[in-house]
XYZ file of C-alpha atoms in Angstrom:
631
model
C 121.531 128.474 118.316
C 123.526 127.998 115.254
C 123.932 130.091 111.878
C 123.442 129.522 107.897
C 126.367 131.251 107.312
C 128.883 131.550 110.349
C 131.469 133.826 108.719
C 128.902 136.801 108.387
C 129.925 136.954 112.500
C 132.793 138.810 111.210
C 130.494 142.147 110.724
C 130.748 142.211 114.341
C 134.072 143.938 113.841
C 132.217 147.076 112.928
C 131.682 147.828 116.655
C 135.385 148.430 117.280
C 134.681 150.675 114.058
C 131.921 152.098 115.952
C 133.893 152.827 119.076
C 136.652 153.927 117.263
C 134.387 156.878 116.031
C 132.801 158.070 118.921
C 136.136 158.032 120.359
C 137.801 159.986 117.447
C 134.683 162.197 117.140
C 135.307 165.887 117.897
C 133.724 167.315 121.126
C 132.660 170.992 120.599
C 133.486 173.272 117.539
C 134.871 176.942 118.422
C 133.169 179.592 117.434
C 134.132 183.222 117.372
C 131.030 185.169 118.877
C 130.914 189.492 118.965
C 129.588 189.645 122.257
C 130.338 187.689 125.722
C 126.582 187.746 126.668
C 126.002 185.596 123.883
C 128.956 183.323 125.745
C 127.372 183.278 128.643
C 124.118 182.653 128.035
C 125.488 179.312 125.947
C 127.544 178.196 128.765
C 124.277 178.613 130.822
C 122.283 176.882 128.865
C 124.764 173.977 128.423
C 125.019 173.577 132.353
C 121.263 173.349 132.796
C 120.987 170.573 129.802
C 124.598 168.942 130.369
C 123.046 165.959 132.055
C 120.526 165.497 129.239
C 122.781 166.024 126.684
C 125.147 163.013 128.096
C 122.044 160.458 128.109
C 121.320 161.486 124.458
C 124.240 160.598 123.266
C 125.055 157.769 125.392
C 121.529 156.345 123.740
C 122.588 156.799 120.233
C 125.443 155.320 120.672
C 123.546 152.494 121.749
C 121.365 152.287 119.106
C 124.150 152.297 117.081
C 125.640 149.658 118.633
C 122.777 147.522 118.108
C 122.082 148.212 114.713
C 125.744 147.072 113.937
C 125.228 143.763 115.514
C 121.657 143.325 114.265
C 123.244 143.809 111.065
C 126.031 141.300 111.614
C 123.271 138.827 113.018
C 121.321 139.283 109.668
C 123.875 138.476 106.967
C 124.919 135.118 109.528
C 121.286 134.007 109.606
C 120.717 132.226 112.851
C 118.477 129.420 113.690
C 117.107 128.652 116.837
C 116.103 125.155 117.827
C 112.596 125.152 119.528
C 112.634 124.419 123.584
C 110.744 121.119 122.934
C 112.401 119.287 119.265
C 113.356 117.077 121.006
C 110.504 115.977 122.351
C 108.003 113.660 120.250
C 105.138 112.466 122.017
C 103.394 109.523 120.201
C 99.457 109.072 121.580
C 97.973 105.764 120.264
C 94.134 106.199 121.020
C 92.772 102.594 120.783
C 89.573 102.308 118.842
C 88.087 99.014 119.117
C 84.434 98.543 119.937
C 84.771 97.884 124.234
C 85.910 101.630 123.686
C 82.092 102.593 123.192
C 81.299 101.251 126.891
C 79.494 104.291 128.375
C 79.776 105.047 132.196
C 77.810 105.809 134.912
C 79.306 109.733 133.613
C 77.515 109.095 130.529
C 80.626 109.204 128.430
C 82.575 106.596 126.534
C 86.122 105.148 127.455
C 86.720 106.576 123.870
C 85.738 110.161 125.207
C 87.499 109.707 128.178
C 90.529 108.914 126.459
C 90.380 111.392 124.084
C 90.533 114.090 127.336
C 93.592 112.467 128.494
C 95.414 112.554 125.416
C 94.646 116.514 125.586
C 95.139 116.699 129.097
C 98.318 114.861 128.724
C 99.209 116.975 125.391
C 99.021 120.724 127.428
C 101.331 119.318 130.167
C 104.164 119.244 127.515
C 107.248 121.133 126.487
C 106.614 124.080 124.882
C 107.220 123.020 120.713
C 107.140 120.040 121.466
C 106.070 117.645 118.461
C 103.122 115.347 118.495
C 101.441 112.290 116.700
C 98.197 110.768 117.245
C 97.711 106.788 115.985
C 94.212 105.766 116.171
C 93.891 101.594 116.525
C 90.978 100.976 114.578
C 89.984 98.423 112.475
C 92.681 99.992 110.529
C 95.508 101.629 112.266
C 96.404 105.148 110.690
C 98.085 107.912 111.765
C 95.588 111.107 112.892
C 98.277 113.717 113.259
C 101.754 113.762 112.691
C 104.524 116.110 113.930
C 102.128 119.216 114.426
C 101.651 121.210 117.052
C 99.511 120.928 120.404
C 96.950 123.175 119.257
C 96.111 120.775 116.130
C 95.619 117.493 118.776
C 91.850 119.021 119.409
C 90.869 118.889 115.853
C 92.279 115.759 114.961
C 91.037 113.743 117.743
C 87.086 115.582 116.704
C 87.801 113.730 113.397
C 88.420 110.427 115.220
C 85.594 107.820 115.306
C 85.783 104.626 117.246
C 84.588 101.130 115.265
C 82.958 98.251 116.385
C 86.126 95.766 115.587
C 88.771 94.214 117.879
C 91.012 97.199 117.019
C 94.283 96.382 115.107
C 96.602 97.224 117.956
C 99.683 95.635 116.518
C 99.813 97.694 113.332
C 99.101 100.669 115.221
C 102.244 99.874 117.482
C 104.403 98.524 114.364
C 103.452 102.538 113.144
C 104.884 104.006 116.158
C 107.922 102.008 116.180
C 108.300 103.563 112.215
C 108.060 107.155 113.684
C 110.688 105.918 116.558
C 113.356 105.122 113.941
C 112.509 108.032 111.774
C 113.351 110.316 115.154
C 110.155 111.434 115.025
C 109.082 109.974 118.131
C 110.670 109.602 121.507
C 107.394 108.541 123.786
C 104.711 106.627 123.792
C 101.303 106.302 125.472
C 98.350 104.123 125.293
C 95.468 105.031 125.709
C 93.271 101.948 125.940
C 90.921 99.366 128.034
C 93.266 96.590 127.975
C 95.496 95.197 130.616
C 99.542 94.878 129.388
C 102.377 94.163 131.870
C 104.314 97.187 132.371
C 107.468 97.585 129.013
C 109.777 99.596 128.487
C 109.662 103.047 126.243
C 105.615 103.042 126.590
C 103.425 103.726 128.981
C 99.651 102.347 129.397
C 97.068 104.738 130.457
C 94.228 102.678 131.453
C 90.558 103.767 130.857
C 88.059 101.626 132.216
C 84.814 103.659 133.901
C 82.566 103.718 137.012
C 79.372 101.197 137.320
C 79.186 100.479 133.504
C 77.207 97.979 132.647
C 76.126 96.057 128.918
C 74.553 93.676 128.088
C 75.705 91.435 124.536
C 73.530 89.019 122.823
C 76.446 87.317 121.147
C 75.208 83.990 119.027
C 71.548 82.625 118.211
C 70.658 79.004 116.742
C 68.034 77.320 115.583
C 66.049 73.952 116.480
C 63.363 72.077 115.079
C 60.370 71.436 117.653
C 56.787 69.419 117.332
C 55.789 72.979 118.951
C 57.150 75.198 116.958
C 61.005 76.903 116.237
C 63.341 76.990 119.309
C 65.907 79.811 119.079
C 68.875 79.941 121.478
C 70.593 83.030 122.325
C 74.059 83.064 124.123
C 73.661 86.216 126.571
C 75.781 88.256 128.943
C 75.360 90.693 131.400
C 78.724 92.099 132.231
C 78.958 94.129 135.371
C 76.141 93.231 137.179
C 73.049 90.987 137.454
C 70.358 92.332 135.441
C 66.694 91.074 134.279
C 66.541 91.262 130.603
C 63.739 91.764 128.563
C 63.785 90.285 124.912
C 61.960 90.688 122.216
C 61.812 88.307 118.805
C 60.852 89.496 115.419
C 61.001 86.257 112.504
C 60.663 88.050 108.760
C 60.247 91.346 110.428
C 56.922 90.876 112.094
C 57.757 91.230 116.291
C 55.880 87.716 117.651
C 53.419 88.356 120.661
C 54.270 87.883 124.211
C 52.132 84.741 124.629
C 53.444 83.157 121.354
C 56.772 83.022 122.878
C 58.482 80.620 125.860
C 61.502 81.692 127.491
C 63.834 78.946 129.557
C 67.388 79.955 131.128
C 69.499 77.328 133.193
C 66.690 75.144 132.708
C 63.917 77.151 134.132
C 61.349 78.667 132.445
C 60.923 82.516 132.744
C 58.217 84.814 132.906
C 58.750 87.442 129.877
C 61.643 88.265 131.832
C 65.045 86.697 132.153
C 67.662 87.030 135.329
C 70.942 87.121 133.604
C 73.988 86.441 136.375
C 76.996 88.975 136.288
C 79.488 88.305 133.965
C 78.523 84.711 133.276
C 77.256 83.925 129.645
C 73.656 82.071 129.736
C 71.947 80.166 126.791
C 68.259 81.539 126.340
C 66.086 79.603 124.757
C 62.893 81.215 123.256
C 60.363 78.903 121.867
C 58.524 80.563 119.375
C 54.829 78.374 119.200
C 53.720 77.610 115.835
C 56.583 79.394 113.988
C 58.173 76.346 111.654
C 60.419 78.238 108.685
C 61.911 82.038 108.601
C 64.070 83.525 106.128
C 65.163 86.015 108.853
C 64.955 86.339 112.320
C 66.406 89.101 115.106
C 66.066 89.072 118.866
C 66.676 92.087 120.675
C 67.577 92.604 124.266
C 65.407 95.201 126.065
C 68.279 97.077 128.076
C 69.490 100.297 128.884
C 73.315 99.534 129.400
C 76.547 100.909 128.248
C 76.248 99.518 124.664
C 73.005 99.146 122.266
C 75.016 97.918 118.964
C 75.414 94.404 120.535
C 71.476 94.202 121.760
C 70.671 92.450 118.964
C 71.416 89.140 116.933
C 70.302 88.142 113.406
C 69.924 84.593 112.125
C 69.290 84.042 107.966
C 68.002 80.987 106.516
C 70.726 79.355 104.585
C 69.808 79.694 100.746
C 68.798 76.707 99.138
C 68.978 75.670 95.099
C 70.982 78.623 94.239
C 73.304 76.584 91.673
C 71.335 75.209 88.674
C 72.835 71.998 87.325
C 72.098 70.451 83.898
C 72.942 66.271 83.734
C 73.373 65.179 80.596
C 74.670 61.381 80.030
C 72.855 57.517 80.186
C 74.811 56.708 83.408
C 74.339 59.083 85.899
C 74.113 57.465 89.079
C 77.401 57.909 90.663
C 77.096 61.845 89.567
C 73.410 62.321 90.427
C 74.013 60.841 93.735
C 76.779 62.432 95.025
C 75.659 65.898 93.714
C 72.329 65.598 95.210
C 74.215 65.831 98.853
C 75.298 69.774 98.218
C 71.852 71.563 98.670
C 73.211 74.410 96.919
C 72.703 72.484 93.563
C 69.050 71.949 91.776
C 69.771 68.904 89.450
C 67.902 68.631 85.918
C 68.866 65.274 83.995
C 68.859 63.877 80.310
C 70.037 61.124 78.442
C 70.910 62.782 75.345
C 71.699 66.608 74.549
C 69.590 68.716 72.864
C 69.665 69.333 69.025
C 69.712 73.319 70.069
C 72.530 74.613 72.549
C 71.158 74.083 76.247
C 70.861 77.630 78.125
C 69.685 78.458 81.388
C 71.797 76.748 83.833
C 75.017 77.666 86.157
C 77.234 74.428 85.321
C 76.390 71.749 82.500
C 77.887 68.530 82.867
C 78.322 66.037 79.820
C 79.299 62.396 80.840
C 80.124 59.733 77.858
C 78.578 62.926 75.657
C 78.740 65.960 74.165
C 76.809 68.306 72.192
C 77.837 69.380 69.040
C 77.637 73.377 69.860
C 78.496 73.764 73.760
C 76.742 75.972 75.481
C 77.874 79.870 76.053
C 76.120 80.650 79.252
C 77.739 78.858 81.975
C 80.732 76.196 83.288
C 81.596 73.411 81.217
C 82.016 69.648 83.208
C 83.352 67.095 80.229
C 83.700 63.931 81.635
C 84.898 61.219 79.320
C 84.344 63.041 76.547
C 83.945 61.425 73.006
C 86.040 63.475 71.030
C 88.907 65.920 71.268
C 88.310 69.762 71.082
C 90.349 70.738 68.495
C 89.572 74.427 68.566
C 90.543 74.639 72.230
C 93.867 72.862 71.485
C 92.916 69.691 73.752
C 93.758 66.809 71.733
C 93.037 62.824 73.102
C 95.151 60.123 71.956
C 94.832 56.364 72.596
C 93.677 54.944 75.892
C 95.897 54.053 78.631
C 96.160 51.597 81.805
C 95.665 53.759 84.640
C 97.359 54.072 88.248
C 97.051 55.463 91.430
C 95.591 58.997 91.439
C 97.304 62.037 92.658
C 96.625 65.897 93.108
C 98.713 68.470 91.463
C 98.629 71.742 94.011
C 100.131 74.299 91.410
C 101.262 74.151 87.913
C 103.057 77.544 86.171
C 102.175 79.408 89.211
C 99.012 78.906 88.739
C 96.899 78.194 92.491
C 94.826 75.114 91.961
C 94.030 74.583 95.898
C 90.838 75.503 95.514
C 90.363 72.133 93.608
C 92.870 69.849 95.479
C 91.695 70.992 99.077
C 91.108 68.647 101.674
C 91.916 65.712 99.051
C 94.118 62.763 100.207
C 93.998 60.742 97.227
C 95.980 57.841 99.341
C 94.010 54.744 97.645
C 92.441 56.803 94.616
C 92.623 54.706 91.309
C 91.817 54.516 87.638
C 91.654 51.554 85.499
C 92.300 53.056 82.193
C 92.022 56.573 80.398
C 92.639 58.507 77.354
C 96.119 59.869 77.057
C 96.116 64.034 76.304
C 98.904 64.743 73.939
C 98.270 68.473 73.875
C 96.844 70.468 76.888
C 97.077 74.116 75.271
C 95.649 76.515 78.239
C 94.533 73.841 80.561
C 96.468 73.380 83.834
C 96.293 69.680 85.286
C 94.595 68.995 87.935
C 94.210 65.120 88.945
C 97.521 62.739 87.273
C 97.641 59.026 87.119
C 101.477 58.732 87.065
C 102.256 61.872 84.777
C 99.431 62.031 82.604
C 96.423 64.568 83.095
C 93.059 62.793 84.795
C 91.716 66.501 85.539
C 92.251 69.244 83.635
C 90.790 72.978 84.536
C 91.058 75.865 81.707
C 88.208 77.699 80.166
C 85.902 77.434 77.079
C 85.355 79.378 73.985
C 82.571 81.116 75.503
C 85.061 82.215 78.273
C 83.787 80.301 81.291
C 85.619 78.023 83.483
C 85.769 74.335 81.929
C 86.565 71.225 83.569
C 87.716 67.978 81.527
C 87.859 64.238 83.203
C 88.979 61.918 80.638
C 87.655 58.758 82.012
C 84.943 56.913 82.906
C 84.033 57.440 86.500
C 82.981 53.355 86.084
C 86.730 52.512 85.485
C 87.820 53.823 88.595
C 87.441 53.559 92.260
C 87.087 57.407 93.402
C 83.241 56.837 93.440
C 84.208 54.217 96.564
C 86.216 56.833 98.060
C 84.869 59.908 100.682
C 87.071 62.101 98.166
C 84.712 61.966 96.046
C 82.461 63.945 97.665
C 85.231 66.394 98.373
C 86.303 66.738 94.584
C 82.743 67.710 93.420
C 82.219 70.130 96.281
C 85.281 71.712 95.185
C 84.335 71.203 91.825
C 81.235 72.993 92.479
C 83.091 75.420 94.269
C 85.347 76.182 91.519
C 82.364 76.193 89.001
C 79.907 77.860 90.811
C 81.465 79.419 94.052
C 79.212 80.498 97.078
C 79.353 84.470 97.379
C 80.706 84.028 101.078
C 81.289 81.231 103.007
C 79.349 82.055 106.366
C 76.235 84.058 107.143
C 77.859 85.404 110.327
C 80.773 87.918 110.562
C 82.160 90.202 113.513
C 82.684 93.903 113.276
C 86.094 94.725 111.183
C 86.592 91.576 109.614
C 87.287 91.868 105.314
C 85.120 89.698 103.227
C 86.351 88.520 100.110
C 82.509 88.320 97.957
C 83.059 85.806 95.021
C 80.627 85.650 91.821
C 79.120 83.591 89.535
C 80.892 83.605 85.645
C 77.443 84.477 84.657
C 77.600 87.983 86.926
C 76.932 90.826 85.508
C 76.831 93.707 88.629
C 77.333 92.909 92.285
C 75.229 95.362 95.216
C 76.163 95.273 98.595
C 73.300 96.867 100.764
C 74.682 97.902 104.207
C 72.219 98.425 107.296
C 72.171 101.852 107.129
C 70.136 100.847 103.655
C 72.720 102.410 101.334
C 73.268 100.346 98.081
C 76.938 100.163 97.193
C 78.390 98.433 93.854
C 81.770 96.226 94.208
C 83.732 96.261 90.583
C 86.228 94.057 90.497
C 88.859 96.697 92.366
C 86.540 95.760 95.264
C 86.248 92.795 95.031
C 90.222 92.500 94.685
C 90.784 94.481 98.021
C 87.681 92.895 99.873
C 85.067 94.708 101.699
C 85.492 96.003 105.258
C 82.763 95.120 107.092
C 82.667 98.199 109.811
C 79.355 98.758 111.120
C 77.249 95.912 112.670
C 73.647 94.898 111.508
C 71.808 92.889 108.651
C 73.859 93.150 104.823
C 72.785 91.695 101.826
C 74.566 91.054 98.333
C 72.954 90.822 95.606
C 74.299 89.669 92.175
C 72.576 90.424 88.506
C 73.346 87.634 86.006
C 73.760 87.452 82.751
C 70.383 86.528 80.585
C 68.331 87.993 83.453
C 67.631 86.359 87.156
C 69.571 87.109 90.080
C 71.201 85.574 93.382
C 70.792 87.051 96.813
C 72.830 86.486 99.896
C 71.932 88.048 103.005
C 74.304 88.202 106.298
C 74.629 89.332 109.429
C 77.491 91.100 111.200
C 78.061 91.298 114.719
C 79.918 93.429 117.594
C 82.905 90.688 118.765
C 82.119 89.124 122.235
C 85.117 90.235 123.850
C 84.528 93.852 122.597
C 80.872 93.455 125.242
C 83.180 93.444 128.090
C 83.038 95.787 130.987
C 86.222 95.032 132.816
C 89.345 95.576 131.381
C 89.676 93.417 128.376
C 92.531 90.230 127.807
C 95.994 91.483 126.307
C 96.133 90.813 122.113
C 99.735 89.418 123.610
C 102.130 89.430 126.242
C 103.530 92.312 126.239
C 104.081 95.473 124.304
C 106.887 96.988 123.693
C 108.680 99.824 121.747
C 113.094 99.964 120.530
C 114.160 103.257 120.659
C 117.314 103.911 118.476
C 120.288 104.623 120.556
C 122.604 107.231 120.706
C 124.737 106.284 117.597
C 121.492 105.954 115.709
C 119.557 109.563 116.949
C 123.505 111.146 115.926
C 122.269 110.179 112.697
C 118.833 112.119 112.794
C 118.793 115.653 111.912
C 116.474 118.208 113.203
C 113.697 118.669 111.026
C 113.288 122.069 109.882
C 109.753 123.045 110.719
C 111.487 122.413 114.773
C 113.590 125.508 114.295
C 112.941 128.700 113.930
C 115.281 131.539 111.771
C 114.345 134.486 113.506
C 115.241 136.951 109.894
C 112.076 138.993 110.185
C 112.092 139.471 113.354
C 116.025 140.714 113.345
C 115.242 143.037 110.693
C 112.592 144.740 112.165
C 114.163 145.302 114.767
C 117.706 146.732 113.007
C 114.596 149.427 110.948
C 113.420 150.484 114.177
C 116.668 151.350 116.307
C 117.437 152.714 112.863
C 115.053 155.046 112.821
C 115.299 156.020 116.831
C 119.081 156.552 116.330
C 118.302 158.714 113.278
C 115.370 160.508 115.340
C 117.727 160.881 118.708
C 120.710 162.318 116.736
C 118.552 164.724 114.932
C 116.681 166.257 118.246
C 120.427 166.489 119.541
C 121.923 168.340 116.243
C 118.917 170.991 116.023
């Protein structure tokens, strides 16, 4: 216990006050009566209630007493430091998807754990302080500092994802509330295996005869018969026959349409999957010979449905329209012709009118007189300078070995310069740029611009190459294929690299210039739109199934991207899963450091009401005693 204000202890000093007046006060009064009946009757009286009297005013004195030092208490202000401050308990509840693994009890390991953390929560001090972490795809802090009673609705609020679980933020966030004092141990409550460390303890939850199994990748191959699709599938925890079912553009395909092989043998509509030992199944489906979208399911009632299932999409083809414009195009039509991404339209001369309509228009040896305002600008060996965009030609040079620039004015060109070696890249001769207003270089032959990147009037990304791909060797070289793709990449970038994802990664959707709104459609069918914030921050992707995005462009039309996102392998697992690392630990600060930490105030308690409610109520029985003794 300590006190706000120390020196009101000094009141105390009104009990020797107090005992200096009882002492001091006068026993009887004398009192001159006419008769000695009257005397005796008093003296009578007084013998039977002599004992009563004593106890009367023994217990007003007492109240007295204790009003004094309630009083004294009151103006010092004590604080009282709860039984269990010093106690923080930290709980990290790991969320990842194995955590949705469902017993033969018919509960989760997430479940489970969540009744240990409350089991473990009532078995503590008395005030003692606690914080929950959940290790989600995104570690954050449930509950912090509060009270036992608030662990059962925090841990209601908890939800467990489908992700890996970010275990090592959730950890560095407990070793935050162990510098801060706020924590002092630490337990976790997860399906993973970690050698034993110091300041935490592991509370292992792994369940009774569960069993799942995980369709966890599907590919395609071309057959004389038909489509072969092969499935990678596990059966963790026991053998199991597994039924599957395949649907191609949402239409399920008929049992007799459909050949199954495992391990090299064919199977009957029914496949014996081996505990714990991934299988490839290969389903032949007859007759089948293009799909935009296909799904096989696994027929099984084990721990975990979410990772039943596996989607394959049809990469999309011709999705970047590409406008040639030039009399020598062969080096350029060739090459570009590889990336299926790109539909190529050619002509020798441009157009009187501006040319709409495409993604990317590329001008060799020419240019139009208006350029066009509806997509990205390629300018290679351009005729003339472009005077309003401040890039100015001068005479032509002899040329040099090539090199790529990686940034210039902290500005990131790697998306250009990727994968580019440039070791025997060459140009024979060039035309000088004396002023490069807004446009970073690229490409240099010795120090003079080959490449430049910046953007046009219209607002779109431009790209300017002044020289003639004839006067140099990078048509020779396999880096030439590499510059367009990133060239195209640049220009016209894919909206995500892969059609496959696992559960809690962040996707990073890019757009085309001529993108107007983007949709994201999630499985559960909800349409969301990503603004730009979005698309700064990425997009989580949480919940597995089939997505789509879906961009509206400029001028009308619009490109579609659909992808599937799956439950990680690893998260399938019915044993106890591999360690994220070697070991886990926690620092706790030592003594010099938790001198340092002050006890928070909502740990103590100042008693004030309670003191002066009591000091009223012996108050008021001293006054009520004293007055049944006086009359």
């Amino acid at each position: 216990m300590s006190f706000v204000y120390p020196a009101g202890l000094l009141s105390l000093l009104g009990v020797g006050v107090l005992i200096l007046v009882v002492l001091l006060r006068r026993k009887h009064e004398e009192t001159t009566l006419s008769s000695t009946y009257l005397w005796r009757l008093a003296l009578q009286v007084q013998k039977q209630n002599q004992t009563i009297q004593r106890l009367k005013k023994a217990l007003v004195f007492v109240l007295e007493l204790l009003c004094v030092i309630l009083g004294a208490l009151l103006i010092a202000q004590p604080v009282i430091t709860l039984p269990g401050a010093d106690t923080g308990y930290v709980a990290i509840l790991d969320g990842s998807g194995s955590m949705r693994l469902t017993g033969a009890d018919g509960k989760t390991r997430f479940a489970r754990a969540q009744e240990a953390i409350l089991r473990d929560v009532d078995a503590l001090p008395w005030g003692s302080r606690v914080t929950v972490i959940l290790a989600g795809d995104d570690a954050q802090v449930l509950l912090q500092s509060a009270g036992a009673g608030d662990v059962r609705s925090a841990l209601e609020n908890a939800h467990c994802g489908y992700g890996a679980g970010d275990l090592d933020a959730a950890l560095a966030l407990c070793q935050t509330l162990f510098d801060a004092g706020e924590g002092t141990q630490a337990c976790l409550y997860t399906d993973r295996e970690y050698p034993k460390a110091s300041h935490i303890e592991v509370i292992p939850i792994v369940g009774e005869g569960e069993w799942n199994v995980s369709v966890s990748s599907l590919e395609s191959e071309g057959s004389i018969y038909g489509t072969e699709f092969i499935a990678g599938v596990t059966s963790g925890g026991r053998d199991a026959n597994v039924t599957f079912e395949l649907y191609i553009d949402g239409e399920k395909l008929a049992a007799e349409k459909l050949e199954f092989t495992a391990n090299g043998q064919k199977q009957e509509g029914v496949v014996y999957c081996p505990a714990d030992e991934t299988i490839g199944v290969r389903v032949l489906a007859r007759q089948a010979y293009s799909y935009s979208d296909v799904r096989i399911v696994a027929l099984a009632q084990d721990g975990m449905t979410e990772d039943n299932e596996y989607r394959l999409y049809a990469k999309p083809e011709k999705t970047t329209r590409v406008l040639l414009t030039g009399e020598h195009l062969y080096f350029l039509e060739e090459a570009l012709s590889v990336f299926a991404q790109a539909e190529l339209t050619t002509a020798e001369k441009p157009g009187r009118d501006a040319d709409t309509g495409y993604d990317i228009y590329v001008y060799d040896g020419c240019m139009p007189d208006t350029l066009p305002q509806d997509g990205v600008i390629w300018l290679i060996d351009p005729p003339r300078s472009l005077w309003n965009m401040g890039l100015i030609f001068g005479e032509e040079l002899m040329g040099a070995s090539i090199s790529p620039v990686r940034q210039w004015d902290g500005e990131d060109l790697s998306a250009l310069t990727q994968e580019l070696a440039m070791h025997d890249a060459a140009v024979v001769r060039f035309k000088e740029v004396t002023q490069t207003a807004g446009f970073a270089p690229v490409l240099l032959c010795g120090k003079m611009p080959v490449l430049l990147a910046g953007r046009a009037e219209s607002g779109y990304r431009m790209l300017v190459m002044p020289f003639d791909l004839h006067d140099s060797n990078l048509p020779l070289l396999t880096d030439y294929i590499v510059l367009l793709r990133n060239m195209l990449d640049f220009s016209a970038p894919p909206m995500l690299p892969a059609q496959e994802f696992a559960c809690g990664e962040t996707v990073w959707p890019r757009t085309l210039e001529r993108c107007e709104k983007l949709f994201l459609q999630t499985p559960d069918m909800t349409v969301r739109t990503l603004d730009e914030e979005a698309l700064a921050q990425g997009v989580r992707l949480a919940a597995p199934g089939g997505y789509t995005l879906l961009q509206e462009l400029e001028g009308g039309g619009e490109q579609m991207l659909s992808f599937f996102v799956h439950v990680p392998q690893e998260e399938g697992k019915t044993g106890a899963a591999e360690p994220s690392q070697e070991a886990i630990s926690l620092r706790v600060p030592d003594a010099d450091e938790r001198a340092d930490i002050s006890v928070r105030e909502d740990q103590r308690m100042n008693p004030l009401r309670l003191l002066a409610a009591a000091l009223l109520l012996f108050a008021c029985l001293e006054w009520v005693v004293y007055h049944r003794e006086k009359y």
